[in-house]
């Protein structure tokens, strides 16, 4: 008799949860996926999918459209490869360029909303289902939702983000989530014409100033979210990072911190003042941003190292298990790798090749080792004076030039 395929519950329809759902769909493994918000969920901006593009495509069902053409945030410009530039001295005349080799097989810079839409193809997401608790009894798992309903299955995956309720159920007690000692001002601005082209010339996908100016602390990041209107307009976003004293970013005091209490106009004024210490070309995007383009509530940088997880029928993926700051482009791609590895593990269970405990133990060991390493490197990229080259010391990001002409 053939083995019974497990019914998998996925709490969270972000990119990791949706990618896992697609991999289960390809294997004809039953699943239910739940999302706390509505279908207007657009959290995040752009994401670098690097090193796993071909493996992802091979793991998805055949009815999905081509990945790169569907999600590439530069697609309005034609077949233009992703490109990242580091300006280690805050000097617009010289920098280090990294990016794809033009094949869109090593690195795809995806607009997150387009990627989520792509991953939602033929997936029945149950919206308005915020997970609040979970439990395992024998060979069954139950997840309870804020609306008073619940769902039962054979395996539960917590893909419910930084403040994961599934993590708290698996690991009761003090949360290991750490708030990093940085404040962040963030802005969004659409640009067109020459202003857009000047930004794209600095780094089509993103560029970073580290330090933001000689003798400065922190860093300054500018990213392209998406190019629109046949390549004539683009939406940009930027982050200005300020190092703080440890006590200034205590989780209990975040609501009273200046980056939370200041108005958008005051935050913009502070950012503009800081931008005047930078190279004028590299910081122009700040001065182009209106007050209403300042993002509130502010971005809070957090990190999570988990030393281990109990082996059972409940597990985690993505930010729920390895939260990290965004400045190495590793958070989203590690969520996708988690989905790949967990999809393989559940596939082995469904085929009867291994039992649940063995599959989960193997998945969690690899996921935690890889994820914790990525968290450490991402925190180091923010907190320490790593050389600029180390920021994108990722095999898929081929160094394509040394000088920016």
mmCIF file of C-alpha atoms in Angstrom:
data_model
loop_
_atom_site.group_PDB
_atom_site.id
_atom_site.type_symbol
_atom_site.label_atom_id
_atom_site.label_comp_id
_atom_site.label_asym_id
_atom_site.label_seq_id
_atom_site.Cartn_x
_atom_site.Cartn_y
_atom_site.Cartn_z
ATOM 1 C CA UNK A 1 0.000 0.000 0.000
ATOM 2 C CA UNK A 2 1.355 3.443 -0.917
ATOM 3 C CA UNK A 3 2.133 5.823 1.969
ATOM 4 C CA UNK A 4 -0.425 8.453 2.928
ATOM 5 C CA UNK A 5 0.748 11.916 1.990
ATOM 6 C CA UNK A 6 0.806 14.357 4.927
ATOM 7 C CA UNK A 7 -1.481 17.376 4.964
ATOM 8 C CA UNK A 8 0.766 20.403 5.496
ATOM 9 C CA UNK A 9 -0.398 23.601 7.196
ATOM 10 C CA UNK A 10 1.560 26.749 6.268
ATOM 11 C CA UNK A 11 1.102 29.772 8.531
ATOM 12 C CA UNK A 12 2.180 32.776 6.487
ATOM 13 C CA UNK A 13 1.855 33.569 2.775
ATOM 14 C CA UNK A 14 5.033 35.561 2.312
ATOM 15 C CA UNK A 15 7.573 34.497 -0.278
ATOM 16 C CA UNK A 16 8.886 31.563 1.768
ATOM 17 C CA UNK A 17 5.476 30.126 2.584
ATOM 18 C CA UNK A 18 4.226 30.575 -0.978
ATOM 19 C CA UNK A 19 7.367 29.031 -2.479
ATOM 20 C CA UNK A 20 6.890 25.993 -0.241
ATOM 21 C CA UNK A 21 3.245 25.777 -1.323
ATOM 22 C CA UNK A 22 4.314 25.688 -4.983
ATOM 23 C CA UNK A 23 6.828 22.922 -4.282
ATOM 24 C CA UNK A 24 4.169 20.867 -2.485
ATOM 25 C CA UNK A 25 1.747 21.509 -5.361
ATOM 26 C CA UNK A 26 4.329 20.156 -7.822
ATOM 27 C CA UNK A 27 4.585 16.989 -5.695
ATOM 28 C CA UNK A 28 0.794 16.705 -5.333
ATOM 29 C CA UNK A 29 1.095 16.933 -1.535
ATOM 30 C CA UNK A 30 -2.026 18.422 0.114
ATOM 31 C CA UNK A 31 -1.610 21.708 1.965
ATOM 32 C CA UNK A 32 -3.473 24.697 3.370
ATOM 33 C CA UNK A 33 -1.872 28.132 3.515
ATOM 34 C CA UNK A 34 -3.010 30.967 5.758
ATOM 35 C CA UNK A 35 -2.225 34.700 5.693
ATOM 36 C CA UNK A 36 -2.939 37.150 8.495
ATOM 37 C CA UNK A 37 -3.713 40.089 6.197
ATOM 38 C CA UNK A 38 -5.830 40.550 3.106
ATOM 39 C CA UNK A 39 -4.816 40.085 -0.511
ATOM 40 C CA UNK A 40 -3.419 43.627 -0.600
ATOM 41 C CA UNK A 41 -0.304 42.439 1.271
ATOM 42 C CA UNK A 42 2.677 44.300 -0.242
ATOM 43 C CA UNK A 43 5.280 44.217 2.537
ATOM 44 C CA UNK A 44 8.820 44.949 1.419
ATOM 45 C CA UNK A 45 10.419 46.366 -1.704
ATOM 46 C CA UNK A 46 12.874 44.501 -3.935
ATOM 47 C CA UNK A 47 14.675 41.228 -3.279
ATOM 48 C CA UNK A 48 17.794 39.716 -4.815
ATOM 49 C CA UNK A 49 17.229 36.069 -5.762
ATOM 50 C CA UNK A 50 20.769 34.789 -6.156
ATOM 51 C CA UNK A 51 22.438 31.408 -6.474
ATOM 52 C CA UNK A 52 19.214 29.384 -6.631
ATOM 53 C CA UNK A 53 17.370 30.698 -9.698
ATOM 54 C CA UNK A 54 17.629 27.511 -11.754
ATOM 55 C CA UNK A 55 16.913 25.261 -8.757
ATOM 56 C CA UNK A 56 13.789 27.266 -7.958
ATOM 57 C CA UNK A 57 12.468 27.056 -11.500
ATOM 58 C CA UNK A 58 13.059 23.285 -11.554
ATOM 59 C CA UNK A 59 11.152 22.892 -8.265
ATOM 60 C CA UNK A 60 8.032 24.816 -9.324
ATOM 61 C CA UNK A 61 5.031 23.415 -11.221
ATOM 62 C CA UNK A 62 5.138 23.655 -14.997
ATOM 63 C CA UNK A 63 2.130 26.003 -15.146
ATOM 64 C CA UNK A 64 4.069 28.935 -13.687
ATOM 65 C CA UNK A 65 5.258 31.537 -16.213
ATOM 66 C CA UNK A 66 8.995 32.230 -16.707
ATOM 67 C CA UNK A 67 10.447 33.493 -13.413
ATOM 68 C CA UNK A 68 12.849 36.243 -14.499
ATOM 69 C CA UNK A 69 10.482 37.767 -17.051
ATOM 70 C CA UNK A 70 7.655 37.790 -14.495
ATOM 71 C CA UNK A 71 9.368 39.358 -11.476
ATOM 72 C CA UNK A 72 12.421 41.308 -12.711
ATOM 73 C CA UNK A 73 12.041 44.869 -11.459
ATOM 74 C CA UNK A 74 14.022 46.169 -14.466
ATOM 75 C CA UNK A 75 11.927 44.337 -17.064
ATOM 76 C CA UNK A 76 10.555 47.588 -18.517
ATOM 77 C CA UNK A 77 14.109 48.314 -19.704
ATOM 78 C CA UNK A 78 14.365 45.056 -21.645
ATOM 79 C CA UNK A 79 16.854 42.295 -20.894
ATOM 80 C CA UNK A 80 18.991 44.382 -18.548
ATOM 81 C CA UNK A 81 20.891 42.453 -15.855
ATOM 82 C CA UNK A 82 20.786 43.316 -12.162
ATOM 83 C CA UNK A 83 23.626 45.532 -10.951
ATOM 84 C CA UNK A 84 24.721 46.589 -7.456
ATOM 85 C CA UNK A 85 27.372 49.217 -6.724
ATOM 86 C CA UNK A 86 29.310 49.844 -3.523
ATOM 87 C CA UNK A 87 30.830 53.248 -2.888
ATOM 88 C CA UNK A 88 33.119 52.485 0.063
ATOM 89 C CA UNK A 89 34.475 56.008 0.434
ATOM 90 C CA UNK A 90 31.218 57.858 -0.238
ATOM 91 C CA UNK A 91 32.710 59.007 -3.532
ATOM 92 C CA UNK A 92 30.531 58.916 -6.647
ATOM 93 C CA UNK A 93 33.591 58.809 -8.897
ATOM 94 C CA UNK A 94 34.719 55.293 -7.908
ATOM 95 C CA UNK A 95 32.966 52.165 -6.764
ATOM 96 C CA UNK A 96 32.700 48.408 -7.051
ATOM 97 C CA UNK A 97 30.089 46.915 -9.364
ATOM 98 C CA UNK A 98 28.539 43.507 -8.814
ATOM 99 C CA UNK A 99 25.704 41.800 -10.638
ATOM 100 C CA UNK A 100 24.326 39.154 -12.941
ATOM 101 C CA UNK A 101 26.236 38.027 -16.012
ATOM 102 C CA UNK A 102 23.288 38.899 -18.250
ATOM 103 C CA UNK A 103 21.769 35.405 -18.318
ATOM 104 C CA UNK A 104 19.225 36.008 -15.512
ATOM 105 C CA UNK A 105 20.203 32.568 -14.212
ATOM 106 C CA UNK A 106 22.645 33.662 -11.512
ATOM 107 C CA UNK A 107 20.796 36.635 -10.056
ATOM 108 C CA UNK A 108 17.333 38.129 -10.490
ATOM 109 C CA UNK A 109 16.409 41.382 -8.744
ATOM 110 C CA UNK A 110 12.718 40.852 -8.111
ATOM 111 C CA UNK A 111 10.073 43.378 -7.209
ATOM 112 C CA UNK A 112 8.594 41.796 -4.080
ATOM 113 C CA UNK A 113 4.973 42.453 -5.052
ATOM 114 C CA UNK A 114 5.553 40.858 -8.477
ATOM 115 C CA UNK A 115 7.336 37.906 -6.859
ATOM 116 C CA UNK A 116 4.503 37.360 -4.411
ATOM 117 C CA UNK A 117 1.958 37.533 -7.251
ATOM 118 C CA UNK A 118 4.017 35.014 -9.228
ATOM 119 C CA UNK A 119 4.294 32.632 -6.264
ATOM 120 C CA UNK A 120 0.536 32.936 -5.639
ATOM 121 C CA UNK A 121 -0.264 31.434 -9.051
ATOM 122 C CA UNK A 122 -2.964 28.760 -8.587
ATOM 123 C CA UNK A 123 -2.579 28.845 -4.781
ATOM 124 C CA UNK A 124 -5.747 29.099 -2.666
ATOM 125 C CA UNK A 125 -4.651 31.414 0.150
ATOM 126 C CA UNK A 126 -6.943 31.722 3.167
ATOM 127 C CA UNK A 127 -6.795 35.398 4.174
ATOM 128 C CA UNK A 128 -7.609 36.994 7.516
ATOM 129 C CA UNK A 129 -6.057 34.055 9.384
ATOM 130 C CA UNK A 130 -3.510 35.390 11.873
ATOM 131 C CA UNK A 131 -1.911 32.485 13.737
ATOM 132 C CA UNK A 132 -1.798 33.008 17.507
ATOM 133 C CA UNK A 133 -0.808 29.575 18.862
ATOM 134 C CA UNK A 134 -0.061 26.004 17.806
ATOM 135 C CA UNK A 135 0.284 22.589 19.395
ATOM 136 C CA UNK A 136 1.161 19.006 18.541
ATOM 137 C CA UNK A 137 -0.711 16.048 19.990
ATOM 138 C CA UNK A 138 0.489 12.669 18.839
ATOM 139 C CA UNK A 139 0.675 12.648 15.066
ATOM 140 C CA UNK A 140 -1.566 15.710 14.609
ATOM 141 C CA UNK A 141 -0.881 19.439 14.742
ATOM 142 C CA UNK A 142 -3.337 22.270 15.351
ATOM 143 C CA UNK A 143 -2.950 25.972 14.643
ATOM 144 C CA UNK A 144 -5.325 28.478 16.213
ATOM 145 C CA UNK A 145 -6.172 31.827 14.632
ATOM 146 C CA UNK A 146 -7.062 35.214 16.060
ATOM 147 C CA UNK A 147 -10.599 34.974 14.646
ATOM 148 C CA UNK A 148 -11.335 31.984 16.899
ATOM 149 C CA UNK A 149 -11.040 29.300 14.220
ATOM 150 C CA UNK A 150 -8.412 26.589 13.956
ATOM 151 C CA UNK A 151 -6.994 24.093 11.471
ATOM 152 C CA UNK A 152 -5.584 20.584 11.892
ATOM 153 C CA UNK A 153 -3.024 18.728 9.846
ATOM 154 C CA UNK A 154 -0.021 16.430 9.908
ATOM 155 C CA UNK A 155 2.804 18.999 9.639
ATOM 156 C CA UNK A 156 2.800 22.701 10.534
ATOM 157 C CA UNK A 157 5.241 25.206 9.040
ATOM 158 C CA UNK A 158 5.636 28.587 10.724
ATOM 159 C CA UNK A 159 6.348 31.021 7.898
ATOM 160 C CA UNK A 160 4.753 33.835 9.892
ATOM 161 C CA UNK A 161 7.623 36.271 10.042
ATOM 162 C CA UNK A 162 9.759 38.064 12.580
ATOM 163 C CA UNK A 163 7.219 37.962 15.418
ATOM 164 C CA UNK A 164 6.205 34.364 14.724
ATOM 165 C CA UNK A 165 3.442 32.924 16.900
ATOM 166 C CA UNK A 166 4.463 29.443 15.759
ATOM 167 C CA UNK A 167 8.010 30.064 17.044
ATOM 168 C CA UNK A 168 6.625 31.095 20.430
ATOM 169 C CA UNK A 169 4.580 27.891 20.530
ATOM 170 C CA UNK A 170 7.562 25.706 19.619
ATOM 171 C CA UNK A 171 9.960 27.609 21.908
ATOM 172 C CA UNK A 172 8.011 28.998 24.885
ATOM 173 C CA UNK A 173 9.813 31.372 27.202
ATOM 174 C CA UNK A 174 11.849 34.521 26.504
ATOM 175 C CA UNK A 175 12.114 35.325 22.806
ATOM 176 C CA UNK A 176 15.668 35.399 21.426
ATOM 177 C CA UNK A 177 14.819 38.166 18.968
ATOM 178 C CA UNK A 178 17.360 40.983 19.329
ATOM 179 C CA UNK A 179 16.892 44.651 18.424
ATOM 180 C CA UNK A 180 20.044 46.082 16.825
ATOM 181 C CA UNK A 181 21.342 49.486 17.990
ATOM 182 C CA UNK A 182 20.496 51.438 14.839
ATOM 183 C CA UNK A 183 17.876 53.978 13.876
ATOM 184 C CA UNK A 184 16.697 54.152 10.290
ATOM 185 C CA UNK A 185 15.133 56.905 8.197
ATOM 186 C CA UNK A 186 13.562 55.500 5.063
ATOM 187 C CA UNK A 187 12.011 57.194 2.053
ATOM 188 C CA UNK A 188 10.237 56.394 -1.204
ATOM 189 C CA UNK A 189 10.153 58.544 -4.319
ATOM 190 C CA UNK A 190 9.142 58.118 -7.988
ATOM 191 C CA UNK A 191 11.515 59.735 -10.477
ATOM 192 C CA UNK A 192 11.350 60.168 -14.236
ATOM 193 C CA UNK A 193 13.406 61.616 -17.051
ATOM 194 C CA UNK A 194 16.949 62.753 -16.308
ATOM 195 C CA UNK A 195 16.511 62.401 -12.533
ATOM 196 C CA UNK A 196 15.653 58.723 -12.999
ATOM 197 C CA UNK A 197 18.508 58.141 -15.418
ATOM 198 C CA UNK A 198 21.014 59.708 -12.998
ATOM 199 C CA UNK A 199 19.915 57.263 -10.293
ATOM 200 C CA UNK A 200 20.091 54.257 -12.618
ATOM 201 C CA UNK A 201 23.616 55.218 -13.675
ATOM 202 C CA UNK A 202 24.738 55.048 -10.045
ATOM 203 C CA UNK A 203 23.525 51.426 -9.734
ATOM 204 C CA UNK A 204 20.631 49.963 -11.697
ATOM 205 C CA UNK A 205 19.396 47.730 -8.885
ATOM 206 C CA UNK A 206 20.892 49.347 -5.790
ATOM 207 C CA UNK A 207 23.892 51.177 -4.416
ATOM 208 C CA UNK A 208 25.372 51.539 -0.947
ATOM 209 C CA UNK A 209 27.590 54.198 0.599
ATOM 210 C CA UNK A 210 29.675 52.750 3.397
ATOM 211 C CA UNK A 211 30.595 54.914 5.181
ATOM 212 C CA UNK A 212 28.126 57.535 3.909
ATOM 213 C CA UNK A 213 30.933 60.110 3.879
ATOM 214 C CA UNK A 214 34.569 60.151 5.031
ATOM 215 C CA UNK A 215 34.622 59.840 8.811
ATOM 216 C CA UNK A 216 30.897 59.103 8.980
ATOM 217 C CA UNK A 217 29.201 56.165 10.675
ATOM 218 C CA UNK A 218 26.396 53.922 9.528
ATOM 219 C CA UNK A 219 25.517 53.531 5.865
ATOM 220 C CA UNK A 220 23.223 54.768 3.125
ATOM 221 C CA UNK A 221 21.335 52.447 0.768
ATOM 222 C CA UNK A 222 19.356 53.307 -2.382
ATOM 223 C CA UNK A 223 17.342 50.702 -4.269
ATOM 224 C CA UNK A 224 15.211 50.555 -7.385
ATOM 225 C CA UNK A 225 11.848 49.064 -6.482
ATOM 226 C CA UNK A 226 10.451 48.877 -10.013
ATOM 227 C CA UNK A 227 10.835 50.573 -13.415
ATOM 228 C CA UNK A 228 7.504 51.633 -14.947
ATOM 229 C CA UNK A 229 5.923 53.211 -18.030
ATOM 230 C CA UNK A 230 8.090 51.622 -20.683
ATOM 231 C CA UNK A 231 11.270 52.554 -18.840
ATOM 232 C CA UNK A 232 10.515 56.262 -18.421
ATOM 233 C CA UNK A 233 9.754 56.245 -14.679
ATOM 234 C CA UNK A 234 10.988 54.281 -11.670
ATOM 235 C CA UNK A 235 10.110 53.985 -7.991
ATOM 236 C CA UNK A 236 13.124 54.276 -5.697
ATOM 237 C CA UNK A 237 13.546 53.727 -1.968
ATOM 238 C CA UNK A 238 16.370 54.635 0.350
ATOM 239 C CA UNK A 239 17.515 53.900 3.901
ATOM 240 C CA UNK A 240 19.761 56.071 6.037
ATOM 241 C CA UNK A 241 21.195 54.185 9.004
ATOM 242 C CA UNK A 242 22.329 55.855 12.225
ATOM 243 C CA UNK A 243 24.340 54.038 14.897
ATOM 244 C CA UNK A 244 22.770 54.446 18.350
ATOM 245 C CA UNK A 245 23.717 53.757 21.905
ATOM 246 C CA UNK A 246 22.560 50.295 23.002
ATOM 247 C CA UNK A 247 19.892 51.679 25.305
ATOM 248 C CA UNK A 248 18.394 53.869 22.586
ATOM 249 C CA UNK A 249 16.935 50.874 20.771
ATOM 250 C CA UNK A 250 15.706 48.894 23.752
ATOM 251 C CA UNK A 251 12.527 47.110 22.535
ATOM 252 C CA UNK A 252 10.542 48.608 25.407
ATOM 253 C CA UNK A 253 11.572 52.134 24.359
ATOM 254 C CA UNK A 254 11.047 51.932 20.594
ATOM 255 C CA UNK A 255 7.787 53.869 20.777
ATOM 256 C CA UNK A 256 9.655 56.778 22.411
ATOM 257 C CA UNK A 257 12.695 56.754 20.141
ATOM 258 C CA UNK A 258 13.222 59.827 17.940
ATOM 259 C CA UNK A 259 12.868 57.879 14.688
ATOM 260 C CA UNK A 260 9.392 56.775 15.864
ATOM 261 C CA UNK A 261 8.202 60.011 17.477
ATOM 262 C CA UNK A 262 9.426 62.491 14.850
ATOM 263 C CA UNK A 263 7.089 63.693 12.123
ATOM 264 C CA UNK A 264 7.744 62.835 8.493
ATOM 265 C CA UNK A 265 8.794 66.445 7.878
ATOM 266 C CA UNK A 266 11.280 66.343 10.780
ATOM 267 C CA UNK A 267 12.711 63.017 9.641
ATOM 268 C CA UNK A 268 13.147 64.353 6.121
ATOM 269 C CA UNK A 269 14.847 67.485 7.442
ATOM 270 C CA UNK A 270 17.285 65.330 9.405
ATOM 271 C CA UNK A 271 17.958 63.123 6.375
ATOM 272 C CA UNK A 272 18.513 66.121 4.085
ATOM 273 C CA UNK A 273 20.970 67.625 6.568
ATOM 274 C CA UNK A 274 22.886 64.341 6.659
ATOM 275 C CA UNK A 275 22.784 64.075 2.862
ATOM 276 C CA UNK A 276 24.587 67.397 2.493
ATOM 277 C CA UNK A 277 27.676 65.728 4.013
ATOM 278 C CA UNK A 278 27.651 63.112 1.240
ATOM 279 C CA UNK A 279 28.618 63.216 -2.398
ATOM 280 C CA UNK A 280 25.843 65.368 -3.986
ATOM 281 C CA UNK A 281 25.173 62.929 -6.834
ATOM 282 C CA UNK A 282 24.900 59.919 -4.537
ATOM 283 C CA UNK A 283 22.531 61.643 -2.118
ATOM 284 C CA UNK A 284 20.349 63.505 -4.635
ATOM 285 C CA UNK A 285 17.522 61.002 -4.144
ATOM 286 C CA UNK A 286 17.017 62.206 -0.556
ATOM 287 C CA UNK A 287 16.562 65.808 -1.640
ATOM 288 C CA UNK A 288 14.101 64.670 -4.333
ATOM 289 C CA UNK A 289 11.886 62.977 -1.725
ATOM 290 C CA UNK A 290 8.786 64.802 -0.431
ATOM 291 C CA UNK A 291 7.831 64.592 3.247
ATOM 292 C CA UNK A 292 4.946 62.241 2.444
ATOM 293 C CA UNK A 293 7.516 59.831 0.990
ATOM 294 C CA UNK A 294 9.072 59.183 4.411
ATOM 295 C CA UNK A 295 8.136 55.694 5.619
ATOM 296 C CA UNK A 296 6.376 55.337 8.962
ATOM 297 C CA UNK A 297 6.369 53.394 11.216
ATOM 298 C CA UNK A 298 10.169 53.216 10.992
ATOM 299 C CA UNK A 299 12.133 50.151 10.006
ATOM 300 C CA UNK A 300 13.575 48.432 13.085
ATOM 301 C CA UNK A 301 16.616 46.215 12.494
ATOM 302 C CA UNK A 302 16.453 42.890 14.303
ATOM 303 C CA UNK A 303 18.419 39.650 14.422
ATOM 304 C CA UNK A 304 17.550 36.143 15.562
ATOM 305 C CA UNK A 305 19.937 33.250 16.190
ATOM 306 C CA UNK A 306 18.254 30.013 17.240
ATOM 307 C CA UNK A 307 20.640 27.421 18.739
ATOM 308 C CA UNK A 308 18.202 24.632 17.983
ATOM 309 C CA UNK A 309 14.621 23.509 17.496
ATOM 310 C CA UNK A 310 12.857 20.489 18.951
ATOM 311 C CA UNK A 311 12.235 17.788 16.379
ATOM 312 C CA UNK A 312 8.569 17.162 15.781
ATOM 313 C CA UNK A 313 5.760 17.950 13.374
ATOM 314 C CA UNK A 314 6.069 21.733 13.776
ATOM 315 C CA UNK A 315 8.909 23.655 12.177
ATOM 316 C CA UNK A 316 9.866 27.112 10.900
ATOM 317 C CA UNK A 317 11.210 28.849 7.829
ATOM 318 C CA UNK A 318 12.327 32.340 6.816
ATOM 319 C CA UNK A 319 12.253 35.299 9.191
ATOM 320 C CA UNK A 320 10.470 33.174 11.786
ATOM 321 C CA UNK A 321 13.731 31.300 12.377
ATOM 322 C CA UNK A 322 16.600 33.514 11.131
ATOM 323 C CA UNK A 323 15.698 37.218 11.168
ATOM 324 C CA UNK A 324 18.517 39.385 9.843
ATOM 325 C CA UNK A 325 19.169 42.967 8.693
ATOM 326 C CA UNK A 326 18.762 43.461 4.934
ATOM 327 C CA UNK A 327 22.143 44.828 3.911
ATOM 328 C CA UNK A 328 23.652 41.646 2.417
ATOM 329 C CA UNK A 329 20.526 40.612 0.541
ATOM 330 C CA UNK A 330 20.360 37.267 2.361
ATOM 331 C CA UNK A 331 17.029 37.273 4.239
ATOM 332 C CA UNK A 332 14.653 36.639 1.364
ATOM 333 C CA UNK A 333 16.907 34.217 -0.467
ATOM 334 C CA UNK A 334 17.408 32.138 2.688
ATOM 335 C CA UNK A 335 13.622 31.897 3.054
ATOM 336 C CA UNK A 336 13.505 30.513 -0.490
ATOM 337 C CA UNK A 337 16.314 28.052 0.255
ATOM 338 C CA UNK A 338 14.384 26.972 3.373
ATOM 339 C CA UNK A 339 11.371 26.305 1.153
ATOM 340 C CA UNK A 340 13.486 24.255 -1.251
ATOM 341 C CA UNK A 341 14.989 22.106 1.506
ATOM 342 C CA UNK A 342 11.737 21.689 3.418
ATOM 343 C CA UNK A 343 9.877 20.826 0.217
ATOM 344 C CA UNK A 344 12.456 18.094 -0.417
ATOM 345 C CA UNK A 345 12.098 16.806 3.153
ATOM 346 C CA UNK A 346 8.299 16.651 3.009
ATOM 347 C CA UNK A 347 8.571 15.004 -0.399
ATOM 348 C CA UNK A 348 10.633 12.208 1.171
ATOM 349 C CA UNK A 349 8.027 11.790 3.909
ATOM 350 C CA UNK A 350 5.237 11.618 1.338
ATOM 351 C CA UNK A 351 7.138 9.005 -0.666
ATOM 352 C CA UNK A 352 7.687 6.888 2.438
ATOM 353 C CA UNK A 353 11.466 7.188 2.152
ATOM 354 C CA UNK A 354 11.949 8.566 5.691
ATOM 355 C CA UNK A 355 9.853 9.151 8.779
ATOM 356 C CA UNK A 356 8.798 12.623 9.924
ATOM 357 C CA UNK A 357 11.375 12.847 12.725
ATOM 358 C CA UNK A 358 14.308 11.982 10.466
ATOM 359 C CA UNK A 359 13.245 14.380 7.710
ATOM 360 C CA UNK A 360 12.619 17.255 10.130
ATOM 361 C CA UNK A 361 15.870 16.711 11.993
ATOM 362 C CA UNK A 362 17.854 16.825 8.755
ATOM 363 C CA UNK A 363 16.001 19.898 7.494
ATOM 364 C CA UNK A 364 16.365 21.839 10.741
ATOM 365 C CA UNK A 365 20.062 21.019 11.176
ATOM 366 C CA UNK A 366 20.951 22.351 7.717
ATOM 367 C CA UNK A 367 18.538 25.295 7.910
ATOM 368 C CA UNK A 368 19.766 26.489 11.313
ATOM 369 C CA UNK A 369 23.461 26.178 10.418
ATOM 370 C CA UNK A 370 22.998 28.060 7.151
ATOM 371 C CA UNK A 371 20.550 30.578 8.554
ATOM 372 C CA UNK A 372 22.588 31.423 11.644
ATOM 373 C CA UNK A 373 25.680 31.910 9.485
ATOM 374 C CA UNK A 374 23.735 34.323 7.271
ATOM 375 C CA UNK A 375 22.434 36.215 10.332
ATOM 376 C CA UNK A 376 25.963 36.598 11.721
ATOM 377 C CA UNK A 377 27.356 37.847 8.416
ATOM 378 C CA UNK A 378 24.429 40.245 7.930
ATOM 379 C CA UNK A 379 24.817 41.691 11.427
ATOM 380 C CA UNK A 380 28.567 42.025 10.879
ATOM 381 C CA UNK A 381 27.874 43.910 7.647
ATOM 382 C CA UNK A 382 25.965 46.493 9.677
ATOM 383 C CA UNK A 383 27.818 46.622 12.987
ATOM 384 C CA UNK A 384 31.481 46.232 12.037
ATOM 385 C CA UNK A 385 33.903 47.915 9.665
ATOM 386 C CA UNK A 386 33.922 45.076 7.143
ATOM 387 C CA UNK A 387 35.532 45.878 3.829
ATOM 388 C CA UNK A 388 33.030 46.952 1.221
ATOM 389 C CA UNK A 389 33.770 43.885 -0.919
ATOM 390 C CA UNK A 390 32.520 41.644 1.907
ATOM 391 C CA UNK A 391 29.065 43.208 1.739
ATOM 392 C CA UNK A 392 28.349 41.298 -1.479
ATOM 393 C CA UNK A 393 30.825 38.447 -1.097
ATOM 394 C CA UNK A 394 28.213 36.090 -2.552
ATOM 395 C CA UNK A 395 29.131 33.716 -5.408
ATOM 396 C CA UNK A 396 26.084 34.595 -7.524
ATOM 397 C CA UNK A 397 27.023 38.265 -7.499
ATOM 398 C CA UNK A 398 29.884 38.243 -9.977
ATOM 399 C CA UNK A 399 32.257 41.197 -9.754
ATOM 400 C CA UNK A 400 31.832 42.882 -13.112
ATOM 401 C CA UNK A 401 34.101 45.928 -12.780
ATOM 402 C CA UNK A 402 36.332 47.791 -10.374
ATOM 403 C CA UNK A 403 35.954 51.359 -11.517
ATOM 404 C CA UNK A 404 32.684 53.178 -12.065
ATOM 405 C CA UNK A 405 33.121 55.271 -15.172
#
